[in-house]
PDB file of C-alpha atoms in Angstrom:
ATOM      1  CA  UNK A   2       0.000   0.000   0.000  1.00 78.00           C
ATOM      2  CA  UNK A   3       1.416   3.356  -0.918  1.00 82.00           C
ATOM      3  CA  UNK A   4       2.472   6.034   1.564  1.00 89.00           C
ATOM      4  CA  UNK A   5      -0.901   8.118   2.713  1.00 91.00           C
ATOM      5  CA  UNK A   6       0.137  11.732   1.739  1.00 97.00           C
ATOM      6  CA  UNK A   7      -1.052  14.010   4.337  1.00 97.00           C
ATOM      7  CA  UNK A   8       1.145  16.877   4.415  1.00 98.00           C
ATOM      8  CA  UNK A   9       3.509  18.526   1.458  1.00 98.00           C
ATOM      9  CA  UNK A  10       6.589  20.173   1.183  1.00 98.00           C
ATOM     10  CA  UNK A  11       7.199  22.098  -1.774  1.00 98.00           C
ATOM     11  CA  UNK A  12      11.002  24.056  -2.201  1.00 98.00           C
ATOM     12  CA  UNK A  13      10.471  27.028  -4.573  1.00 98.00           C
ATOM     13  CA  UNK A  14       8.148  29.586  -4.802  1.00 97.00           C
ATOM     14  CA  UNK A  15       8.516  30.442  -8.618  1.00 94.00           C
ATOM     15  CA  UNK A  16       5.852  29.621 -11.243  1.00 91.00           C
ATOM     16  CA  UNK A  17       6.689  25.711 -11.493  1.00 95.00           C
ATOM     17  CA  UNK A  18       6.652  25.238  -7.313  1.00 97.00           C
ATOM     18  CA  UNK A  19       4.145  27.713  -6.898  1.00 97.00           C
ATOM     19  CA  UNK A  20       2.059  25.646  -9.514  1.00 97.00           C
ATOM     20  CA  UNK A  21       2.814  22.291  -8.000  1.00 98.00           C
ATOM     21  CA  UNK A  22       1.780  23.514  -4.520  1.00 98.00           C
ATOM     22  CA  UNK A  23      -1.359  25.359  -5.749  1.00 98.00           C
ATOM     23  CA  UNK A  24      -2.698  22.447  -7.389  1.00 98.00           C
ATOM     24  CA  UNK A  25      -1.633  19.808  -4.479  1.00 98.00           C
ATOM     25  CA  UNK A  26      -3.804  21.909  -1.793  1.00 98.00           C
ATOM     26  CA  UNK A  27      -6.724  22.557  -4.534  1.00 97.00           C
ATOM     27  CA  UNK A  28      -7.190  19.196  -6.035  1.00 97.00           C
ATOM     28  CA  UNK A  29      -5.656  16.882  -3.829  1.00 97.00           C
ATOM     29  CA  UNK A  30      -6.922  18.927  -0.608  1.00 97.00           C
ATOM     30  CA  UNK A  31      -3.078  18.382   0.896  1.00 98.00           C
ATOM     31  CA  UNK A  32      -1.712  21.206   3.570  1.00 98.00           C
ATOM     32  CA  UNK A  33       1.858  22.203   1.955  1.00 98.00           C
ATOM     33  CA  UNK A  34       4.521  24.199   3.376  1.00 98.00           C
ATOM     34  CA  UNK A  35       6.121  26.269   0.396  1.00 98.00           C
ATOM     35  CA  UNK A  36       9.478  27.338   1.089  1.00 98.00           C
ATOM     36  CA  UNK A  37      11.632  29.574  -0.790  1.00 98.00           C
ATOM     37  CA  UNK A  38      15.188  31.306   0.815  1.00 96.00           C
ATOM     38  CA  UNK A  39      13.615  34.516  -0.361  1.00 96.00           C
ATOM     39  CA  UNK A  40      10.229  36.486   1.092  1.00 97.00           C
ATOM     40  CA  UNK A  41       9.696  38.824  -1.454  1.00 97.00           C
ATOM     41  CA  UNK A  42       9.396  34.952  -3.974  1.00 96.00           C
ATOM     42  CA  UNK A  43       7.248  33.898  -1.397  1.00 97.00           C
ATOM     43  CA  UNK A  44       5.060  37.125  -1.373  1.00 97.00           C
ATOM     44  CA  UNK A  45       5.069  37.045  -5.315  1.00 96.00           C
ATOM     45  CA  UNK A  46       4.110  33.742  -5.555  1.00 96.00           C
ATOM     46  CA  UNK A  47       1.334  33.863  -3.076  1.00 97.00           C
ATOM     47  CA  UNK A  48      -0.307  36.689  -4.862  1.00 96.00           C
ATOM     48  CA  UNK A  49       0.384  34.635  -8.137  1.00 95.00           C
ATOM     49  CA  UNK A  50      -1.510  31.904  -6.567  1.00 96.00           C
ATOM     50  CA  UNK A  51      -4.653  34.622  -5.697  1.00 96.00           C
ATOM     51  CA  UNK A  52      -4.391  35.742  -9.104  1.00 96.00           C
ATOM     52  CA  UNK A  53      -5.481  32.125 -10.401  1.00 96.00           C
ATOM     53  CA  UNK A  54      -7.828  30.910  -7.878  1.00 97.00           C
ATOM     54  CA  UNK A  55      -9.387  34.214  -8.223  1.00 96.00           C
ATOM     55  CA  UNK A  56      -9.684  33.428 -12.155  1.00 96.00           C
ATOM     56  CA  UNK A  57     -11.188  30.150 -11.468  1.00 96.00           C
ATOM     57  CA  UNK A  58     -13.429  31.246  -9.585  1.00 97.00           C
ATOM     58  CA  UNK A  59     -14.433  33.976 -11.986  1.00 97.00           C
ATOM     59  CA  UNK A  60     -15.127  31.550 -14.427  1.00 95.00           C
ATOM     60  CA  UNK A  61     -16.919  29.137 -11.771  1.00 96.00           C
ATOM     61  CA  UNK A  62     -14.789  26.392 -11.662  1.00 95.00           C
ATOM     62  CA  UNK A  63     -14.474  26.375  -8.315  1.00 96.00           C
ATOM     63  CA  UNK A  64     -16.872  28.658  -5.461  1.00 96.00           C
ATOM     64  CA  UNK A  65     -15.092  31.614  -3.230  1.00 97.00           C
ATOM     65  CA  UNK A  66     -15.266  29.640  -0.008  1.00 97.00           C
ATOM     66  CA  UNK A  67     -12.906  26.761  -2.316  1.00 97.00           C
ATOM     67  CA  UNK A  68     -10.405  29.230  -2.878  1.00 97.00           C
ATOM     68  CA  UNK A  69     -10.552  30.439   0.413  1.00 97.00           C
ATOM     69  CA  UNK A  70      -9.807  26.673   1.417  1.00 97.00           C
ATOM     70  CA  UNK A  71      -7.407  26.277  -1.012  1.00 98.00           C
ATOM     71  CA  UNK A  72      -5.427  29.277  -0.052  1.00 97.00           C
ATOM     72  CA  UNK A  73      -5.464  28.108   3.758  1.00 98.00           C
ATOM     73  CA  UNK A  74      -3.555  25.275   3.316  1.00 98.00           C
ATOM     74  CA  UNK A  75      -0.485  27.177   2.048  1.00 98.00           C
ATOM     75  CA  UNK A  76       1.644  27.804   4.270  1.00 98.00           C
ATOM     76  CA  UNK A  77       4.570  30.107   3.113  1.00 98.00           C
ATOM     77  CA  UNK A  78       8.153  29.664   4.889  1.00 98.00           C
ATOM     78  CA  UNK A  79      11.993  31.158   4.505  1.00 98.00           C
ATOM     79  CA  UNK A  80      12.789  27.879   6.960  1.00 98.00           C
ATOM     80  CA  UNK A  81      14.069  24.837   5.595  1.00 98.00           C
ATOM     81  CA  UNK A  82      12.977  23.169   9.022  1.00 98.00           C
ATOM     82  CA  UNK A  83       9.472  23.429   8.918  1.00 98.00           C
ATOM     83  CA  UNK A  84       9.757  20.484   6.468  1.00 98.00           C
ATOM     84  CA  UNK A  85      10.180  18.367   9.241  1.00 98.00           C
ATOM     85  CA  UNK A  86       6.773  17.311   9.516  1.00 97.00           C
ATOM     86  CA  UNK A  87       6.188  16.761   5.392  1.00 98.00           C
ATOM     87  CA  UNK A  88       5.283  13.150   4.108  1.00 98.00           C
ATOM     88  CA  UNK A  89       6.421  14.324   0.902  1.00 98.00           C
ATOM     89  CA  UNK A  90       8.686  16.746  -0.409  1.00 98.00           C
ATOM     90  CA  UNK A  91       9.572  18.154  -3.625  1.00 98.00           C
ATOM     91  CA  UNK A  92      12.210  20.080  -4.896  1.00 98.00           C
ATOM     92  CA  UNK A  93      11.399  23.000  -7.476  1.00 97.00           C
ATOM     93  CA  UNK A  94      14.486  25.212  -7.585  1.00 96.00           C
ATOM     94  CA  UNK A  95      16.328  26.064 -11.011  1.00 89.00           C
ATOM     95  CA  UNK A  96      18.504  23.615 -12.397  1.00 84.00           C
ATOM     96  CA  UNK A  97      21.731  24.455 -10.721  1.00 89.00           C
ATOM     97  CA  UNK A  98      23.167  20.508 -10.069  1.00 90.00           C
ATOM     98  CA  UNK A  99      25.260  22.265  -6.713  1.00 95.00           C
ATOM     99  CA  UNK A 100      21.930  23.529  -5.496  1.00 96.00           C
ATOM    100  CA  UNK A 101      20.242  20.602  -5.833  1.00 97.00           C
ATOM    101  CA  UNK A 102      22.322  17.873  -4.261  1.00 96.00           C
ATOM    102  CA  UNK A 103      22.743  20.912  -1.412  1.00 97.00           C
ATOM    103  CA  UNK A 104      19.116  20.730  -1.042  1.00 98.00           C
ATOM    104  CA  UNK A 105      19.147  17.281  -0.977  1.00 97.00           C
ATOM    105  CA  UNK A 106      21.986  16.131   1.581  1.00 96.00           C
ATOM    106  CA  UNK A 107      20.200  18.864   3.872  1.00 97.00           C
ATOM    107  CA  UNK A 108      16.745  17.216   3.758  1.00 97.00           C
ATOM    108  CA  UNK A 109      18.248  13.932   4.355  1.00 97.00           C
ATOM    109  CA  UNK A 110      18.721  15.544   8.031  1.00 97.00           C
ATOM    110  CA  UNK A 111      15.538  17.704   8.021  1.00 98.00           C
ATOM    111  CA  UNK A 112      12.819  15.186   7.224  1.00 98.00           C
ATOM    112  CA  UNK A 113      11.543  11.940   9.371  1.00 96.00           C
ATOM    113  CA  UNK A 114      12.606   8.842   8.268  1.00 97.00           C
ATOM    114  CA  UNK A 115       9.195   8.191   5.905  1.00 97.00           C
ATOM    115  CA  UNK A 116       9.463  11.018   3.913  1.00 98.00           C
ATOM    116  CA  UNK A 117       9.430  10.984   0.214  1.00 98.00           C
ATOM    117  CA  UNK A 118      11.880  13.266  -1.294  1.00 98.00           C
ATOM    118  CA  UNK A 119      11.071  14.019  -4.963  1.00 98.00           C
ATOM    119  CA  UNK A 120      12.913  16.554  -6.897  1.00 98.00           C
ATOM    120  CA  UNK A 121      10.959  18.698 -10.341  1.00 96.00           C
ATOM    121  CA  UNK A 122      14.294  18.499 -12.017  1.00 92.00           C
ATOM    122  CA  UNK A 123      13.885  18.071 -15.862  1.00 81.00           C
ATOM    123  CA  UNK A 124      16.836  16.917 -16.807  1.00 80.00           C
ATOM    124  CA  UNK A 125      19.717  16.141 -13.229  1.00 89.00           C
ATOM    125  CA  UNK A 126      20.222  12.707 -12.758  1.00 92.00           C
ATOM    126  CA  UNK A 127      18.006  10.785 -10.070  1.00 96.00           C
ATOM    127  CA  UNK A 128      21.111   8.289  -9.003  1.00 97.00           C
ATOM    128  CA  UNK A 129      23.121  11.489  -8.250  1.00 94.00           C
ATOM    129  CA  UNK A 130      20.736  13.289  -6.437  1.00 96.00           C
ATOM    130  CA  UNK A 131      19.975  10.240  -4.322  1.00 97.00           C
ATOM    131  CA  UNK A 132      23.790   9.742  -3.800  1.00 96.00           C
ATOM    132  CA  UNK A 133      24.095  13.162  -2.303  1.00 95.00           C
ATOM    133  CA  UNK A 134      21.582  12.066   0.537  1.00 97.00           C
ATOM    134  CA  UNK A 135      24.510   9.762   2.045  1.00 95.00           C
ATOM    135  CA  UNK A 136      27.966   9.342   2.903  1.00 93.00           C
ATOM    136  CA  UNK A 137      27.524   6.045   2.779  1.00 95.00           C
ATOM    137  CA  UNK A 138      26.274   4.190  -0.359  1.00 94.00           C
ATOM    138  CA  UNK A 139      25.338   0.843   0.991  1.00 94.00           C
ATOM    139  CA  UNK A 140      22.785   2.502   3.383  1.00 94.00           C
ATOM    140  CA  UNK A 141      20.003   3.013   1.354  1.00 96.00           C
ATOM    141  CA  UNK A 142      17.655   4.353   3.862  1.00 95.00           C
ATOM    142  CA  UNK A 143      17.542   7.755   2.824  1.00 97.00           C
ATOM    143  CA  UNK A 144      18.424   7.207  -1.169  1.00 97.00           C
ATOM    144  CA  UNK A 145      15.456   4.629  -1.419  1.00 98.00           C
ATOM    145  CA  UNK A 146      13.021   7.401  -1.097  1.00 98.00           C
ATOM    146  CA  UNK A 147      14.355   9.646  -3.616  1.00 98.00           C
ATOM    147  CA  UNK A 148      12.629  10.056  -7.004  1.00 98.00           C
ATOM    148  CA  UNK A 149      12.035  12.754  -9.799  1.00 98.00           C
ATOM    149  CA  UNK A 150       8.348  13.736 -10.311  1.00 98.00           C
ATOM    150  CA  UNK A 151       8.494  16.432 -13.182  1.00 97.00           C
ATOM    151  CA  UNK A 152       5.465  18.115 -13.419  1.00 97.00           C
ATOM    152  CA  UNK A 153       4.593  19.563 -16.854  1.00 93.00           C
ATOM    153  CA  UNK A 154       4.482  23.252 -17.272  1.00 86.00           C
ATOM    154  CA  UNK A 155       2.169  25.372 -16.681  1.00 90.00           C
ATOM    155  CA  UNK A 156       1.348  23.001 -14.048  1.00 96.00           C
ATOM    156  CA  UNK A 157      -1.943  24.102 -13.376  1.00 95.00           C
ATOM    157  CA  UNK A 158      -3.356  23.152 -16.739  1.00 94.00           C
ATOM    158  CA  UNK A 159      -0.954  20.478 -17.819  1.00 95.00           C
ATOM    159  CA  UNK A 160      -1.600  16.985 -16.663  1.00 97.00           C
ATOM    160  CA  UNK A 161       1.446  14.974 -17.391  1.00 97.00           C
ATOM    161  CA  UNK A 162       4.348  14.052 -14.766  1.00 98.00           C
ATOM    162  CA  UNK A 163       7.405  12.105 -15.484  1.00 97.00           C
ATOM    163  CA  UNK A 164       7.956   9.534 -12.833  1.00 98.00           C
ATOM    164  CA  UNK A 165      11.792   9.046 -12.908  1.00 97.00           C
ATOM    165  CA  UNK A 166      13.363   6.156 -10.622  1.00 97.00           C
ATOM    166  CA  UNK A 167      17.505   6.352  -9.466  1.00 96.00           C
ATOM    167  CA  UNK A 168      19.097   3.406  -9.222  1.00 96.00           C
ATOM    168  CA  UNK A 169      18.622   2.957  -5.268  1.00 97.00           C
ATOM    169  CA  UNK A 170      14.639   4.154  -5.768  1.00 98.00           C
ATOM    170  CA  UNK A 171      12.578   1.510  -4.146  1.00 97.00           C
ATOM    171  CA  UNK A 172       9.143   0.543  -5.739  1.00 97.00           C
ATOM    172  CA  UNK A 173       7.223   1.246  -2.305  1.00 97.00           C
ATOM    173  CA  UNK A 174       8.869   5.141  -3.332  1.00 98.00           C
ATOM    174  CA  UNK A 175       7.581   4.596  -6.968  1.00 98.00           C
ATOM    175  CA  UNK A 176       3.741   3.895  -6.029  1.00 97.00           C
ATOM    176  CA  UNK A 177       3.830   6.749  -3.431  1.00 97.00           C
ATOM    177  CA  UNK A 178       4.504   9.257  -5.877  1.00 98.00           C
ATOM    178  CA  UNK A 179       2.010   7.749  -8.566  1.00 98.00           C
ATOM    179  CA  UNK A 180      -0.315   7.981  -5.987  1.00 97.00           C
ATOM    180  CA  UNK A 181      -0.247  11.599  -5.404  1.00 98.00           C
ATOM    181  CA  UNK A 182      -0.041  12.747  -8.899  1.00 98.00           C
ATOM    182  CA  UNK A 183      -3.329  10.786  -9.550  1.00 97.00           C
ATOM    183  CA  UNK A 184      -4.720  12.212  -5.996  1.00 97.00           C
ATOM    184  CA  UNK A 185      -3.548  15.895  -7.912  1.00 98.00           C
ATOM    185  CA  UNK A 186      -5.453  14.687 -10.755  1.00 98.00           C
ATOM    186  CA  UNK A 187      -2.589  14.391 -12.803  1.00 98.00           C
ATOM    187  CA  UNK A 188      -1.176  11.704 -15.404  1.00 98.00           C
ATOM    188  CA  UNK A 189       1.618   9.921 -14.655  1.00 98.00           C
ATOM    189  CA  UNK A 190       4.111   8.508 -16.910  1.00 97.00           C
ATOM    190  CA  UNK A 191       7.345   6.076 -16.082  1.00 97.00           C
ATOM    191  CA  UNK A 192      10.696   7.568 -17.877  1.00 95.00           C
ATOM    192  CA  UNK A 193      14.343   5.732 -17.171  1.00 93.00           C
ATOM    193  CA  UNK A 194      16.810   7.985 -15.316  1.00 95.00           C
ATOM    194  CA  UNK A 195      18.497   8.944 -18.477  1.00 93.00           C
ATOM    195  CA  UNK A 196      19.578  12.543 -19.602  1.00 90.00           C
ATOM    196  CA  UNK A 197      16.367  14.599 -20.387  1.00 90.00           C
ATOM    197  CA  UNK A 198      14.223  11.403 -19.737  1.00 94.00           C
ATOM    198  CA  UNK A 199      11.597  11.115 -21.921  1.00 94.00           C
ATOM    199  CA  UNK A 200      10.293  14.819 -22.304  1.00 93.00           C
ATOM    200  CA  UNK A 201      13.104  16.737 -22.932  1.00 92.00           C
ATOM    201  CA  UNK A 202      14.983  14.148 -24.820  1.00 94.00           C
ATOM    202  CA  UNK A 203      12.141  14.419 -26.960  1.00 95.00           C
ATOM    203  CA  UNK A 204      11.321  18.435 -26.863  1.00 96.00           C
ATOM    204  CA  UNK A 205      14.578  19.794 -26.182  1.00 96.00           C
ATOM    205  CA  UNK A 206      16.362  18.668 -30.036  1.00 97.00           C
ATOM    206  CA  UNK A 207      13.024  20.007 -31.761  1.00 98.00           C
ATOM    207  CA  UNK A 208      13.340  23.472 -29.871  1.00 98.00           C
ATOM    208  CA  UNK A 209      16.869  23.837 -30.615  1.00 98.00           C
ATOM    209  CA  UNK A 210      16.562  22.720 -34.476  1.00 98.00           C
ATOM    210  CA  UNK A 211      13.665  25.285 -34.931  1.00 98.00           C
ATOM    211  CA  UNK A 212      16.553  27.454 -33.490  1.00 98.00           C
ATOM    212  CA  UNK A 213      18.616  26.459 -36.024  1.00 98.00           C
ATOM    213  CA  UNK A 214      16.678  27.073 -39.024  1.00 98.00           C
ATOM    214  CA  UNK A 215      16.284  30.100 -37.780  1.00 98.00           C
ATOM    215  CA  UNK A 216      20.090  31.425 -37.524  1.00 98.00           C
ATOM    216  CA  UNK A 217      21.072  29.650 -40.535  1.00 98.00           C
ATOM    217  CA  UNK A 218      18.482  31.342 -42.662  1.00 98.00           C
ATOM    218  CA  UNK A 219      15.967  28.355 -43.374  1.00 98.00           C
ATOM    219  CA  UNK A 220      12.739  30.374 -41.986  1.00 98.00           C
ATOM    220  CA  UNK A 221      11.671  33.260 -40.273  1.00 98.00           C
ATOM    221  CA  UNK A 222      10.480  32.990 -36.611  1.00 98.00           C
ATOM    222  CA  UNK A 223       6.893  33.463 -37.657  1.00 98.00           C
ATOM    223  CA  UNK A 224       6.600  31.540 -40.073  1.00 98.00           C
ATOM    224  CA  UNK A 225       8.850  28.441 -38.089  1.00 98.00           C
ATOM    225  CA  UNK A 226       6.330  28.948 -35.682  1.00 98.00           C
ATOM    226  CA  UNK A 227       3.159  28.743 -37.934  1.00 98.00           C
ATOM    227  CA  UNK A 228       4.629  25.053 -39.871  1.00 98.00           C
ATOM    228  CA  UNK A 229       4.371  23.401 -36.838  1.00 98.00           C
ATOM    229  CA  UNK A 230       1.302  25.110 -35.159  1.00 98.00           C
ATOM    230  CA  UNK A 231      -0.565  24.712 -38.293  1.00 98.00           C
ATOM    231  CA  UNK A 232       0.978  22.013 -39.821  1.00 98.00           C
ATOM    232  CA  UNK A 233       1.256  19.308 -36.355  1.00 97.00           C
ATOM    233  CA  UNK A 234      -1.498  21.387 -34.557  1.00 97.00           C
ATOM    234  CA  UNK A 235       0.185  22.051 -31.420  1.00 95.00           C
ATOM    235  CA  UNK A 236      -1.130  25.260 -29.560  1.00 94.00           C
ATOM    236  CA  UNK A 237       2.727  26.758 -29.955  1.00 96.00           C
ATOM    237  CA  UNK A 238       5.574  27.133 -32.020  1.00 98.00           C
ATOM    238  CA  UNK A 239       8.672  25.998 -30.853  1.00 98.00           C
ATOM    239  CA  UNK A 240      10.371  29.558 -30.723  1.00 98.00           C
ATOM    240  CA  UNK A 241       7.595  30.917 -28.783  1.00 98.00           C
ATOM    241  CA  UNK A 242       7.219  27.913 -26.342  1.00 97.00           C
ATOM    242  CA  UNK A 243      11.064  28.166 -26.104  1.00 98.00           C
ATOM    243  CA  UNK A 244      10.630  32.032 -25.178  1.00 98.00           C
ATOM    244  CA  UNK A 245       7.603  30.884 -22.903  1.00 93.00           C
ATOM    245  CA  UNK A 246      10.202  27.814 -21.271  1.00 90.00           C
ATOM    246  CA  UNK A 247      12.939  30.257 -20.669  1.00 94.00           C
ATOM    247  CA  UNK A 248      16.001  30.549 -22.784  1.00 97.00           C
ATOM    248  CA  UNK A 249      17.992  30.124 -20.028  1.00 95.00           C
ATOM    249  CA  UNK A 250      16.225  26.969 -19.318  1.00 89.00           C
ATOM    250  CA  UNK A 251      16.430  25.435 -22.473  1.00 95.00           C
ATOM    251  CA  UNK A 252      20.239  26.147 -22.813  1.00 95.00           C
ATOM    252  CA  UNK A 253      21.415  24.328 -19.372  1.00 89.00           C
ATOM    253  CA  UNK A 254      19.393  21.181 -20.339  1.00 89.00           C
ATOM    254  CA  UNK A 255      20.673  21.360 -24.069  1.00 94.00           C
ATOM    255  CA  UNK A 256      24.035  21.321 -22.505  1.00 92.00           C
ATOM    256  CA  UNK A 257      23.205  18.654 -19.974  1.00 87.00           C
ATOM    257  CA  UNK A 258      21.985  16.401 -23.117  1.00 91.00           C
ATOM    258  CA  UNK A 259      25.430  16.818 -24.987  1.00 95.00           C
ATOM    259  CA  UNK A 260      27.466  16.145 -21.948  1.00 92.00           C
ATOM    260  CA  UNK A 261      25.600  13.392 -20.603  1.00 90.00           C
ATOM    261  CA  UNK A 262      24.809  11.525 -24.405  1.00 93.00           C
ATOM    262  CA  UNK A 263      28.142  12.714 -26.031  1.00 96.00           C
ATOM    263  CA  UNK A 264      26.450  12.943 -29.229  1.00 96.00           C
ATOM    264  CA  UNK A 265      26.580  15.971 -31.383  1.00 96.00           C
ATOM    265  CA  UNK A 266      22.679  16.188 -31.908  1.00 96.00           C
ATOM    266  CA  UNK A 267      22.645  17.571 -28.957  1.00 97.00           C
ATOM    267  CA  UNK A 268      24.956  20.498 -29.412  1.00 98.00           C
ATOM    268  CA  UNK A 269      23.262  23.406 -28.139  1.00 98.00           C
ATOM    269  CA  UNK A 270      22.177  26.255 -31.415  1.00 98.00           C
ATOM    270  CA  UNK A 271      24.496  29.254 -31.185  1.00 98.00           C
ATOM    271  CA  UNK A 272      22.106  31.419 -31.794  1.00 98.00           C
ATOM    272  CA  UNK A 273      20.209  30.126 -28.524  1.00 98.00           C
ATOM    273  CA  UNK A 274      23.779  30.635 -26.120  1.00 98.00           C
ATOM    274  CA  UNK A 275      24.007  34.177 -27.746  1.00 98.00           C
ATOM    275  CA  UNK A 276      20.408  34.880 -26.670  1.00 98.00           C
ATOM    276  CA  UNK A 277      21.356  33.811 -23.115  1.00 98.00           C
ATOM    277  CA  UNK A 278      24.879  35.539 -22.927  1.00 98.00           C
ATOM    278  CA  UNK A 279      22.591  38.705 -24.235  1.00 98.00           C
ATOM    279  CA  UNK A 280      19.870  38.437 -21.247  1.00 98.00           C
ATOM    280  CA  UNK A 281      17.609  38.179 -23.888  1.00 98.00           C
ATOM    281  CA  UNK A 282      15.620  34.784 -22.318  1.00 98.00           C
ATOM    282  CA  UNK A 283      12.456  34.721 -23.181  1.00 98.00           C
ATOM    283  CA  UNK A 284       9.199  35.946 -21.806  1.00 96.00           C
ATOM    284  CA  UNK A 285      10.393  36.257 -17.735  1.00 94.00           C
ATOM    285  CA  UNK A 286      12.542  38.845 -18.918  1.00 97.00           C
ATOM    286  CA  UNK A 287      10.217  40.612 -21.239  1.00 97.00           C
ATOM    287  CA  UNK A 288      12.474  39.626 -24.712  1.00 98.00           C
ATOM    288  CA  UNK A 289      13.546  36.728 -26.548  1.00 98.00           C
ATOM    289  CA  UNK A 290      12.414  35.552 -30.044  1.00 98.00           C
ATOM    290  CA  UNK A 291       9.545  37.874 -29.592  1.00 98.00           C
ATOM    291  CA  UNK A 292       9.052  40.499 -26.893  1.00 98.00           C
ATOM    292  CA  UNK A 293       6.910  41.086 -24.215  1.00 97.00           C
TER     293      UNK A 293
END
């Protein structure tokens, strides 16, 4: 039987943890304690999160006195500590490996000895992050319980997770985590703990060929854009959802692709590193392909 959720721990208050902890205490009806090292993220991400249940309820998806539930089981925090009492935990900071196996070998101290520790990570190995939780690595105790669950973004309107195992992840950790992405009404799918799992592995090399045609002349943005919107009829072109990603973003797991796969498909655009060593990366700083 999996582990009974009761209580969440989200790290990050920007739009992917804010997202993951919004929809945990609205659909799944879980208490979570949001950290984030900085209040004015946490104070920016809490009015984010009034800004959308006060849309929903707007459009009557859900009734004031929801929201107002929703929004009392958020608890905002600077404290790492007051994830001592979280079944669950997951990680949502940027993709900085350092950070994250920092975050990781201090949770191994913070949390009881049930807790899940999950990380949003869309592209960091699983095995490493696991590793970091340890000084020992034939004491599995703490490793066992440490699994990716990469929430689709935005995460309040996409459903899919990746469910991504390390090598020490025990099944018992597995089920727990399917569990409360179905509980967050969510679907779940199982990817290998292999660079950019199944996702990026798969979205990453489109992005940064659409980047390509674009430097080397083959099409203009708009029109790259308009091929594949009206031509494979997804909602957005790859520029734009690259701008909408963050440059930035789509940059460090480019690089983590090449480096972990060795294969020069994966060689980041140059027009995409320019972007980044230019500031220009994408929408969250109001200029990429297109501006905002």
């Amino acid at each position: 039987m999996a582990l009974e959720v009761k209580k969440l721990g989200v790290i990050g208050a920007g739009q992917m943890g804010l997202g993951i902890a919004l929809v945990a205490a609205q659909k799944a009806g879980v208490p979570v304690t949001l950290v984030d090292n900085s209040q004015t993220s946490l104070d920016k991400g809490m009015k984010f999160a009034d800004k959308l249940l006060e849309k929903d309820v707007s459009k009557s998806r859900i009734t004031q006195e929801m929201a107002k539930e929703t929004k009392s089981r958020l608890n905002p925090t600077t404290k790492m500590e007051d994830l001592s009492d979280v079944d669950f935990v997951i990680e949502a900071v940027p993709e900085i490996p350092d950070l994250k196996t920092s975050i990781f070998a201090q949770l191994a101290q913070i949390c009881p000895p049930h807790t899940i520790l999950a990380t949003n990570t869309s592209s960091i190995s699983i095995t490493k992050l696991a590793a970091a939780t340890t000084k020992d690595p034939t004491d599995t105790s703490v490793s066992s319980r440490v699994i990716s669950t990469h929430f689709m973004n935005p995460v309040p309107v996409q459903k899919g997770v990746e469910i991504i195992s390390g090598l020490q992840t025990s099944q018992s950790t597995v089920d727990a985590a399917l569990e409360l992405c179905k509980r967050m009404g969510k679907v779940p799918s199982i990817s290998a703990d292999s660079p950019g799992f199944l996702a990026n592995r798969i979205l990453m090399p489109y992005i940064n060929e659409a980047i390509i045609c674009l430097e080397t002349g083959v099409g203009q943005k708009e029109d790259i854009d308009n091929i594949m919107k009206n031509g494979t009829n997804v909602p957005m072109g790859p520029l734009q959802l690259a701008d909408f990603i963050g440059l930035d973003t789509c940059l460090a797991i480019m690089e983590t692709l090449h480096q972990g796969l060795g294969d020069s498909k994966y060689r980041p655009a140059v027009l995409l590193r320019q972007m980044v060593d230019a500031g220009w990366l994408g929408k969250k700083s109001g200029k990429g392909f297109y501006d905002y």
